[in-house]
Coordinates of C-alpha atoms in Angstrom, one line a residue:
Chain A
M222 CA 152.2 139.4 91.7
L223 CA 155.9 138.7 91.6
K224 CA 157.4 136.7 94.5
H225 CA 160.0 138.4 96.7
T226 CA 163.0 136.7 98.1
P227 CA 164.0 137.3 101.8
F228 CA 166.7 139.7 100.4
H229 CA 164.2 142.0 98.6
D230 CA 164.5 145.0 100.9
F231 CA 168.3 144.6 100.8
H232 CA 168.3 144.9 97.0
V233 CA 166.0 147.9 97.0
A234 CA 168.0 149.7 99.7
L235 CA 171.2 149.2 97.6
G236 CA 169.5 150.7 94.6
A237 CA 169.2 147.6 92.4
R238 CA 167.2 147.6 89.3
M239 CA 164.6 144.8 89.8
V240 CA 163.2 142.6 87.0
D241 CA 160.8 139.7 86.7
F242 CA 162.8 136.5 86.6
A243 CA 160.8 133.2 86.5
G244 CA 158.1 134.9 88.6
W245 CA 160.5 136.4 91.1
E246 CA 161.4 140.1 91.4
M247 CA 165.2 139.9 91.2
P248 CA 168.1 142.4 91.0
I249 CA 169.5 142.5 87.4
V250 CA 172.1 145.1 88.2
Y251 CA 173.2 147.4 91.1
R252 CA 176.0 149.5 89.7
G253 CA 176.8 148.2 86.3
I254 CA 177.0 144.7 84.8
I255 CA 180.7 145.0 83.9
D256 CA 181.6 146.6 87.2
E257 CA 179.9 143.8 89.1
H258 CA 181.5 141.2 86.8
E259 CA 185.0 142.6 87.4
Q260 CA 184.4 142.8 91.1
T261 CA 183.7 139.1 91.1
R262 CA 186.8 138.2 89.1
K263 CA 189.1 140.4 91.3
S264 CA 187.6 140.3 94.8
G265 CA 184.1 139.1 95.6
S266 CA 180.4 139.4 95.0
L267 CA 177.2 138.4 96.7
F268 CA 174.4 137.0 94.6
D269 CA 170.9 136.4 95.9
V270 CA 170.0 133.0 94.5
S271 CA 167.0 132.4 96.8
H272 CA 164.7 132.1 93.8
M273 CA 166.3 128.7 92.9
G274 CA 164.2 125.7 94.0
R275 CA 165.2 123.7 97.1
L276 CA 163.5 120.3 97.3
H277 CA 164.1 118.0 100.2
F278 CA 163.8 114.2 99.9
T279 CA 163.6 112.2 103.1
G280 CA 162.8 108.6 103.9
H281 CA 164.3 105.1 103.6
D282 CA 164.0 105.0 99.8
A283 CA 164.8 108.6 98.9
Q284 CA 168.0 107.6 97.3
K285 CA 166.3 104.9 95.2
F286 CA 163.9 107.4 93.8
L287 CA 166.6 109.9 93.0
D288 CA 168.5 107.2 91.2
L289 CA 165.5 106.6 89.0
V290 CA 165.2 110.3 88.0
L291 CA 168.8 111.6 88.0
T292 CA 171.5 110.9 85.5
R293 CA 174.2 110.5 88.1
N294 CA 174.6 107.5 90.4
V295 CA 173.7 109.1 93.7
G296 CA 174.4 105.9 95.5
Q297 CA 178.1 106.7 95.3
Q298 CA 177.7 110.1 97.0
K299 CA 178.9 110.5 100.5
V300 CA 177.4 112.7 103.2
G301 CA 178.8 116.2 102.7
Q302 CA 179.1 115.9 98.9
S303 CA 177.2 117.7 96.2
R304 CA 177.0 116.7 92.6
Y305 CA 175.8 118.3 89.4
S306 CA 173.2 116.1 87.7
L307 CA 170.4 116.2 85.2
V308 CA 166.8 115.2 85.2
C309 CA 165.7 113.9 81.8
N310 CA 162.5 112.9 80.1
E311 CA 161.8 109.6 78.4
S312 CA 163.3 110.8 75.1
G313 CA 166.5 111.8 76.9
G314 CA 165.8 115.5 76.7
I315 CA 166.9 117.6 79.6
L316 CA 164.1 118.7 82.0
D317 CA 166.4 120.5 84.3
D318 CA 170.0 120.6 85.6
V319 CA 170.3 120.4 89.4
I320 CA 172.8 120.1 92.3
V321 CA 172.1 117.1 94.5
S322 CA 173.5 117.1 98.0
K323 CA 173.5 114.3 100.6
T324 CA 173.2 115.4 104.2
R325 CA 173.0 113.2 107.3
H326 CA 169.2 113.3 107.3
H327 CA 168.0 114.0 103.8
W328 CA 168.8 114.7 100.2
L329 CA 168.6 118.2 98.8
V330 CA 168.0 119.0 95.1
V331 CA 168.6 122.6 94.1
C332 CA 166.9 123.3 90.7
N333 CA 166.3 126.2 88.4
A334 CA 163.6 128.7 89.5
S335 CA 162.0 128.4 86.0
N336 CA 161.8 124.6 86.3
R337 CA 160.7 124.2 89.9
D338 CA 157.0 123.7 89.3
K339 CA 157.7 121.5 86.3
L340 CA 160.0 119.3 88.2
V341 CA 157.6 118.8 91.1
R342 CA 154.8 117.9 88.6
H343 CA 157.2 115.5 86.8
F344 CA 158.0 113.7 90.0
A345 CA 154.3 113.4 90.9
D346 CA 153.6 112.1 87.4
L347 CA 156.2 109.4 87.7
L348 CA 154.6 108.3 91.1
R349 CA 151.2 108.2 89.5
A350 CA 152.5 106.1 86.6
N351 CA 154.4 104.0 89.1
Y352 CA 157.6 104.3 87.0
R353 CA 159.8 101.3 87.7
G354 CA 157.9 100.8 91.0
A355 CA 158.5 104.5 92.2
D356 CA 155.1 104.6 93.9
D357 CA 156.0 101.7 96.1
L358 CA 159.1 103.5 97.5
D359 CA 159.1 105.0 101.0
F360 CA 160.1 108.6 100.7
D361 CA 158.7 112.2 101.0
M362 CA 159.5 115.3 99.1
S363 CA 159.0 118.8 100.6
D364 CA 159.6 122.1 98.8
Q365 CA 161.7 124.3 101.1
T366 CA 162.3 127.1 98.6
E367 CA 160.2 129.7 100.3
S368 CA 161.1 128.9 103.9
T369 CA 164.8 129.3 103.2
A370 CA 167.1 131.8 101.6
M371 CA 170.2 131.1 99.4
V372 CA 173.2 133.3 98.5
A373 CA 176.2 132.7 96.4
I374 CA 179.4 134.5 97.4
Q375 CA 182.0 134.3 94.7
G376 CA 185.4 135.6 94.0
P377 CA 189.1 135.1 94.8
K378 CA 188.9 136.8 98.2
V379 CA 185.7 135.1 99.3
I380 CA 187.1 132.1 101.1
D381 CA 189.3 134.2 103.4
R382 CA 186.5 136.6 104.1
V383 CA 183.9 133.9 104.8
S384 CA 186.3 132.1 107.0
E385 CA 186.4 135.1 109.3
L386 CA 182.6 135.2 109.5
L387 CA 181.5 131.6 109.8
P388 CA 182.4 129.0 112.4
V389 CA 183.3 126.5 109.7
D390 CA 186.7 125.7 108.2
V391 CA 185.7 126.8 104.7
R392 CA 189.3 126.6 103.5
S393 CA 189.4 122.8 104.0
L394 CA 186.0 122.2 102.3
K395 CA 186.6 120.5 99.0
R396 CA 185.0 121.7 95.7
Y397 CA 181.4 120.5 95.8
G398 CA 181.8 119.6 99.4
F399 CA 179.5 121.2 102.1
E400 CA 179.0 121.4 105.8
E401 CA 176.0 122.1 108.1
D402 CA 176.4 124.1 111.2
E403 CA 174.6 126.8 113.2
I404 CA 175.3 130.3 114.6
M405 CA 173.2 131.2 117.7
M406 CA 170.5 128.6 117.0
T407 CA 170.3 129.6 113.3
P408 CA 171.1 126.5 111.2
F409 CA 172.9 127.1 107.9
T410 CA 174.6 125.0 105.2
V411 CA 177.8 126.2 103.4
F412 CA 178.7 124.7 100.0
R413 CA 182.0 125.2 98.2
S414 CA 180.3 125.7 94.8
G415 CA 179.1 128.4 92.5
Y416 CA 178.2 129.4 88.9
T417 CA 180.8 132.1 88.1
G418 CA 184.1 130.2 87.4
E419 CA 185.5 131.6 90.6
D420 CA 186.1 130.0 93.9
G421 CA 183.5 130.7 96.5
V422 CA 180.6 129.4 98.6
E423 CA 176.9 129.1 98.5
L424 CA 174.9 129.4 101.7
I425 CA 171.4 128.2 102.6
L426 CA 169.9 129.7 105.7
P427 CA 166.4 130.2 107.2
A428 CA 164.4 132.9 105.3
K429 CA 164.1 135.0 108.5
A430 CA 167.9 135.1 109.0
A431 CA 168.5 136.5 105.5
P432 CA 168.3 140.3 106.3
L433 CA 171.0 140.0 109.0
A434 CA 173.2 137.8 106.7
G435 CA 172.8 140.4 103.9
K436 CA 173.9 143.1 106.2
L437 CA 176.8 141.1 107.6
L438 CA 178.1 140.1 104.2
A439 CA 177.7 143.1 102.0
G440 CA 175.4 145.6 103.9
K441 CA 177.9 148.5 104.1
D442 CA 178.5 148.6 100.4
H443 CA 181.1 151.0 99.2
D444 CA 183.9 151.3 96.6
G445 CA 186.7 149.0 97.6
A446 CA 184.6 146.7 99.7
T447 CA 185.8 143.1 99.5
I448 CA 182.4 141.7 98.8
R449 CA 179.8 143.8 96.9
P450 CA 176.3 142.8 95.7
A451 CA 176.0 141.6 92.1
G452 CA 172.9 141.0 90.0
L453 CA 171.7 138.5 87.5
G454 CA 173.3 140.4 84.6
A455 CA 176.8 139.8 85.9
R456 CA 175.9 136.2 86.9
D457 CA 175.1 135.6 83.3
T458 CA 178.3 137.1 81.8
L459 CA 180.3 135.3 84.5
R460 CA 178.8 131.9 83.8
L461 CA 179.1 132.3 80.1
E462 CA 182.9 133.1 80.3
A463 CA 183.2 129.9 82.4
A464 CA 181.1 128.1 79.8
M465 CA 178.6 126.8 82.3
P466 CA 175.3 125.9 80.6
L467 CA 172.1 127.8 81.4
Y468 CA 168.7 126.2 81.2
G469 CA 166.6 127.7 78.4
H470 CA 169.7 128.5 76.5
E471 CA 172.2 125.6 76.2
L472 CA 169.8 123.1 77.8
N473 CA 166.1 122.3 77.0
E474 CA 163.7 119.4 76.7
T475 CA 164.8 118.5 73.1
T476 CA 168.6 118.6 73.9
D477 CA 170.2 115.5 75.3
P478 CA 173.2 115.5 77.7
I479 CA 175.7 114.0 75.2
S480 CA 175.1 116.8 72.6
A481 CA 175.4 119.3 75.5
G482 CA 178.8 118.0 76.4
L483 CA 177.6 116.7 79.7
A484 CA 178.4 113.0 79.3
W485 CA 180.5 113.3 82.5
A486 CA 177.3 114.0 84.4
V487 CA 175.5 110.8 83.1
D488 CA 176.0 107.3 84.3
L489 CA 174.9 105.1 81.4
T490 CA 175.5 101.9 83.4
K491 CA 172.5 102.4 85.6
E492 CA 168.7 102.7 84.7
F493 CA 167.0 106.1 84.9
L494 CA 164.4 107.9 82.9
G495 CA 165.8 108.7 79.5
A496 CA 168.8 106.3 79.8
E497 CA 167.8 104.2 76.8
K498 CA 167.6 107.2 74.4
I499 CA 170.8 108.7 75.8
R500 CA 172.6 105.4 75.2
E501 CA 171.6 105.5 71.6
V502 CA 172.9 109.0 71.1
A503 CA 176.2 108.1 72.9
A504 CA 176.6 105.0 70.6
A505 CA 175.8 106.8 67.3
G506 CA 177.6 110.1 68.3
P507 CA 175.6 113.4 68.6
K508 CA 174.6 115.1 65.4
R509 CA 175.3 118.5 66.9
E510 CA 177.6 119.5 69.7
L511 CA 177.9 122.5 71.9
V512 CA 181.0 124.6 71.1
G513 CA 182.6 127.9 72.1
L514 CA 182.8 130.6 69.4
E515 CA 185.0 133.7 69.4
L516 CA 183.7 136.4 67.0
E517 CA 185.8 138.9 65.2
G518 CA 184.9 142.5 66.2
R519 CA 182.6 143.7 69.0
R520 CA 179.2 142.6 67.7
I521 CA 177.4 140.1 70.0
A522 CA 175.7 137.0 68.5
R523 CA 172.6 136.5 70.7
Q524 CA 170.5 133.4 71.3
G525 CA 169.0 132.2 68.0
T526 CA 171.7 133.7 65.7
P527 CA 172.3 131.2 62.9
V528 CA 175.8 129.8 62.5
M529 CA 177.0 129.5 58.9
K530 CA 179.7 127.6 57.0
D531 CA 180.0 129.2 53.6
A532 CA 176.3 129.7 52.6
A533 CA 174.9 126.8 54.7
V534 CA 173.3 127.1 58.2
V535 CA 175.3 124.6 60.3
G536 CA 174.2 125.6 63.8
E537 CA 172.6 128.1 66.2
V538 CA 173.9 130.3 69.0
T539 CA 172.5 129.6 72.5
S540 CA 174.2 132.4 74.5
G541 CA 176.4 135.3 73.5
T542 CA 178.0 138.3 75.1
F543 CA 180.9 140.7 75.0
S544 CA 183.3 139.1 77.5
P545 CA 184.4 141.7 80.0
T546 CA 187.5 139.7 81.0
L547 CA 188.7 138.7 77.6
Q548 CA 187.4 141.9 75.8
K549 CA 186.2 139.6 73.0
S550 CA 182.8 138.7 71.6
I551 CA 182.0 135.1 72.7
A552 CA 179.2 132.7 72.2
L553 CA 178.1 129.2 72.9
A554 CA 176.5 127.4 70.0
Y555 CA 175.3 124.1 68.8
V556 CA 177.0 123.2 65.5
D557 CA 177.1 120.1 63.2
S558 CA 179.5 117.7 64.9
H559 CA 182.0 117.5 62.0
L560 CA 182.5 121.3 62.4
S561 CA 183.0 121.3 66.1
G562 CA 186.8 121.0 66.1
E563 CA 188.9 123.8 67.6
G564 CA 190.0 126.3 65.1
T565 CA 187.1 125.6 62.6
Q566 CA 186.3 128.9 60.8
L567 CA 182.6 129.6 60.8
A568 CA 180.4 132.8 60.7
A569 CA 177.6 134.2 62.8
D570 CA 174.8 135.5 60.7
L571 CA 174.1 138.9 62.3
K572 CA 170.9 140.1 60.6
G573 CA 172.1 139.0 57.2
T574 CA 175.8 140.0 57.7
P575 CA 178.2 137.1 58.2
N576 CA 180.5 137.9 61.0
P577 CA 183.6 135.6 61.1
A578 CA 183.7 133.3 64.1
K579 CA 186.1 130.5 65.1
V580 CA 185.6 127.5 67.3
V581 CA 187.7 127.8 70.5
K582 CA 188.4 125.7 73.5
L583 CA 186.0 125.9 76.5
P584 CA 185.9 127.4 79.0
F585 CA 186.6 130.8 77.6
Y586 CA 187.9 131.8 81.0
K587 CA 189.6 129.7 83.6
R588 CA 190.8 131.1 87.0
Q589 CA 194.5 131.0 87.8
Chain B
M8 CA 163.4 160.4 89.7
A9 CA 164.7 160.3 86.2
D10 CA 165.6 163.6 84.5
A11 CA 167.1 164.9 81.3
P12 CA 168.5 168.2 80.1
K13 CA 165.9 170.9 79.4
D14 CA 167.6 172.5 76.4
L15 CA 167.5 169.4 74.3
R16 CA 164.7 167.9 72.2
Y17 CA 163.8 164.2 72.2
L18 CA 162.3 161.2 70.4
Q19 CA 160.2 158.8 72.4
T20 CA 162.8 156.2 71.5
H21 CA 165.3 158.0 73.8
E22 CA 167.4 160.0 71.3
W23 CA 168.3 163.5 72.4
H24 CA 168.9 166.3 69.8
R25 CA 170.9 169.5 70.2
L26 CA 170.5 172.3 67.6
E27 CA 173.5 174.6 66.8
G28 CA 173.0 176.7 63.6
D29 CA 171.7 174.2 61.1
T30 CA 173.5 171.2 62.7
V31 CA 171.8 168.8 65.0
T32 CA 173.8 166.6 67.3
I33 CA 172.2 163.3 68.3
G34 CA 172.8 160.9 71.2
I35 CA 170.8 158.8 73.6
T36 CA 169.6 159.8 77.0
Q37 CA 171.0 158.7 80.4
I38 CA 167.7 156.9 81.0
A39 CA 168.2 154.8 77.8
A40 CA 171.9 154.2 78.6
D41 CA 170.9 153.0 82.1
E42 CA 168.2 150.7 80.7
L43 CA 170.6 149.1 78.2
T44 CA 173.3 148.7 80.9
D45 CA 176.9 148.5 79.8
I46 CA 177.2 149.5 76.1
T47 CA 179.7 147.3 74.2
F48 CA 179.3 148.5 70.6
V49 CA 177.8 151.5 68.6
D50 CA 177.2 151.0 64.9
L51 CA 177.2 154.5 63.3
P52 CA 176.8 155.6 59.6
K53 CA 179.7 157.2 57.6
V54 CA 179.9 161.0 57.1
G55 CA 177.8 161.9 54.1
T56 CA 175.1 159.3 54.7
P57 CA 171.6 160.7 54.3
V58 CA 169.2 160.4 57.3
T59 CA 165.4 161.0 57.4
A60 CA 163.3 162.2 60.3
N61 CA 162.2 159.1 62.4
G62 CA 164.5 156.9 60.2
R63 CA 167.1 154.5 61.6
F64 CA 170.7 155.7 61.5
G65 CA 172.5 153.0 63.5
E66 CA 172.4 150.4 66.2
I67 CA 173.6 150.2 69.8
E68 CA 174.5 147.0 71.6
S69 CA 174.9 146.4 75.3
V70 CA 175.6 143.3 77.4
K71 CA 171.9 142.8 77.6
A72 CA 170.3 143.9 74.4
T73 CA 170.6 145.4 70.9
S74 CA 168.5 148.5 69.9
D75 CA 168.1 150.6 66.8
L76 CA 169.0 154.3 66.8
Y77 CA 166.7 156.9 65.3
S78 CA 167.2 160.4 64.0
G79 CA 164.5 163.1 64.7
V80 CA 165.6 165.2 61.7
S81 CA 166.3 164.8 58.0
G82 CA 169.7 165.7 56.5
T83 CA 173.2 164.4 55.9
V84 CA 175.6 163.0 58.5
S85 CA 178.3 165.7 58.9
A86 CA 180.3 164.1 61.7
V87 CA 180.5 160.9 63.6
N88 CA 181.9 160.4 67.1
A89 CA 185.0 158.2 66.4
D90 CA 185.8 157.8 70.1
L91 CA 182.8 155.4 70.5
A92 CA 184.5 152.7 68.4
N93 CA 187.2 152.2 71.1
E94 CA 185.2 153.4 74.1
P95 CA 181.5 152.6 73.7
G96 CA 181.2 153.0 77.5
L97 CA 181.3 156.8 77.0
V98 CA 177.6 156.5 76.2
N99 CA 177.0 155.2 79.7
R100 CA 179.3 157.6 81.5
D101 CA 178.7 160.8 79.6
P102 CA 175.7 160.4 77.3
Y103 CA 175.1 164.1 76.7
K104 CA 178.7 165.2 76.0
G105 CA 181.5 162.6 75.3
G106 CA 178.9 160.0 74.3
W107 CA 177.3 162.0 71.4
M108 CA 176.8 159.9 68.3
I109 CA 176.3 161.8 65.1
K110 CA 176.0 165.4 63.8
V111 CA 173.4 165.9 61.1
K112 CA 173.4 168.9 58.7
A113 CA 169.6 169.4 58.8
S114 CA 167.8 169.9 55.5
S115 CA 164.7 171.3 57.3
P116 CA 165.7 172.7 60.7
G117 CA 162.0 173.2 61.5
E118 CA 161.8 169.5 62.2
F119 CA 163.8 170.1 65.4
E120 CA 161.0 172.2 66.9
K121 CA 158.6 169.4 66.4
L122 CA 160.6 167.0 68.6
L123 CA 159.5 166.4 72.2
P124 CA 160.4 168.8 74.9
V125 CA 161.9 167.2 78.0
D126 CA 158.7 167.0 80.1
E127 CA 156.8 165.3 77.2
Y128 CA 159.7 162.9 76.6
L129 CA 159.8 161.9 80.3
K130 CA 156.1 161.5 80.3
K131 CA 155.9 159.4 77.1
S132 CA 158.8 157.3 78.1
G133 CA 157.2 156.5 81.5
H134 CA 159.6 158.4 83.7

């Protein structure tokens, strides 16, 4: 039995095609992936991201615990700030990538839907093993995923539109800043963040307020509407153009943050699970690095496609698509570090046929 | 409720076939095009290439997936829809007309009659 988000009826009413995503029945597409992609780049789209995990940490030592398990130094975070961070295992492999937010009363960790159970187990295991005294810390974790809803509203016209609807000065919110407020006794949190390469916001609200919010934001859907619903299909092509990593593709338990190009999200001066191994990689330099590839022609190099230099396999594609904005075949791939320089000529092995590909600067797309 | 034209014959793998004289035109159904989502590339054979019944003649690629294309009849490719090279989205917008893929000069036109009529296609493809 697949789980339904509080927006399920909204998706069905708008004719979305629903698919199983990490145990949730989610909209993959409403009108067309490219249509929804372009709507996001030109105007605005509403994405249901309620399936993502929302874990609350409260108590005197919550920050200390988070500092043991997260790669970023959360002690430097101020109330009203969110930060991208990683959770690693002892070998420095990535267990999940998360957004950590500090509110007045608690910490919020937003994690991938596919990793939510794993993360909760991981934290429990660390307490049981009393990792660096974790079990002696005074804090509580509660999983708020199913009592709340979350939407991402993304696109160049979103900030103006959302400013009209919410009693919050969204325009003055900094990137990765957030604010908590309420409308008619309904509490909500608005974050200036997203996963599309566009400006926009993400909203967390009580599950029971979701149907009304859906109607308000994109309920009267029609051609030319400022904000239209978009599915997971467009979310994937948008994040790939913006070169944002996706867990299960660019990130997994055997990939370390340095190889993934995420050194900026790791504070190697503090102690956290995995730090020792990650320091070793940072000192020696990664063997393989994540790069952007631009392929000749229209063929797509999908996850698992070997990357070749002459006759030798020198890497592997982690994500690929035909970029709707650039009208080019693009891919993210891990390649041997000495071949990761911009302009390096490589090839994607498409079922035995080498398709020329060159290393290009990331992100593929950057908003004006 | 999914539907498809009644005057065409089908393979369970979603290819439609239209018979005119001894020439069979082949494309994919709207159901398949919708499932694939936005089509970004169609790899088709050259004119003169032989095809066999239930044999692969090409490949279709969308934002989401890559699939093989099958012919329901044997013969030789007599025409290829060149428009699809620049405008693969025609397969999504107009799969039964502008989005046709190849014409096959059939070596045994009787094979056409053995292909699935629309109701069987819809049943077998789960629609």
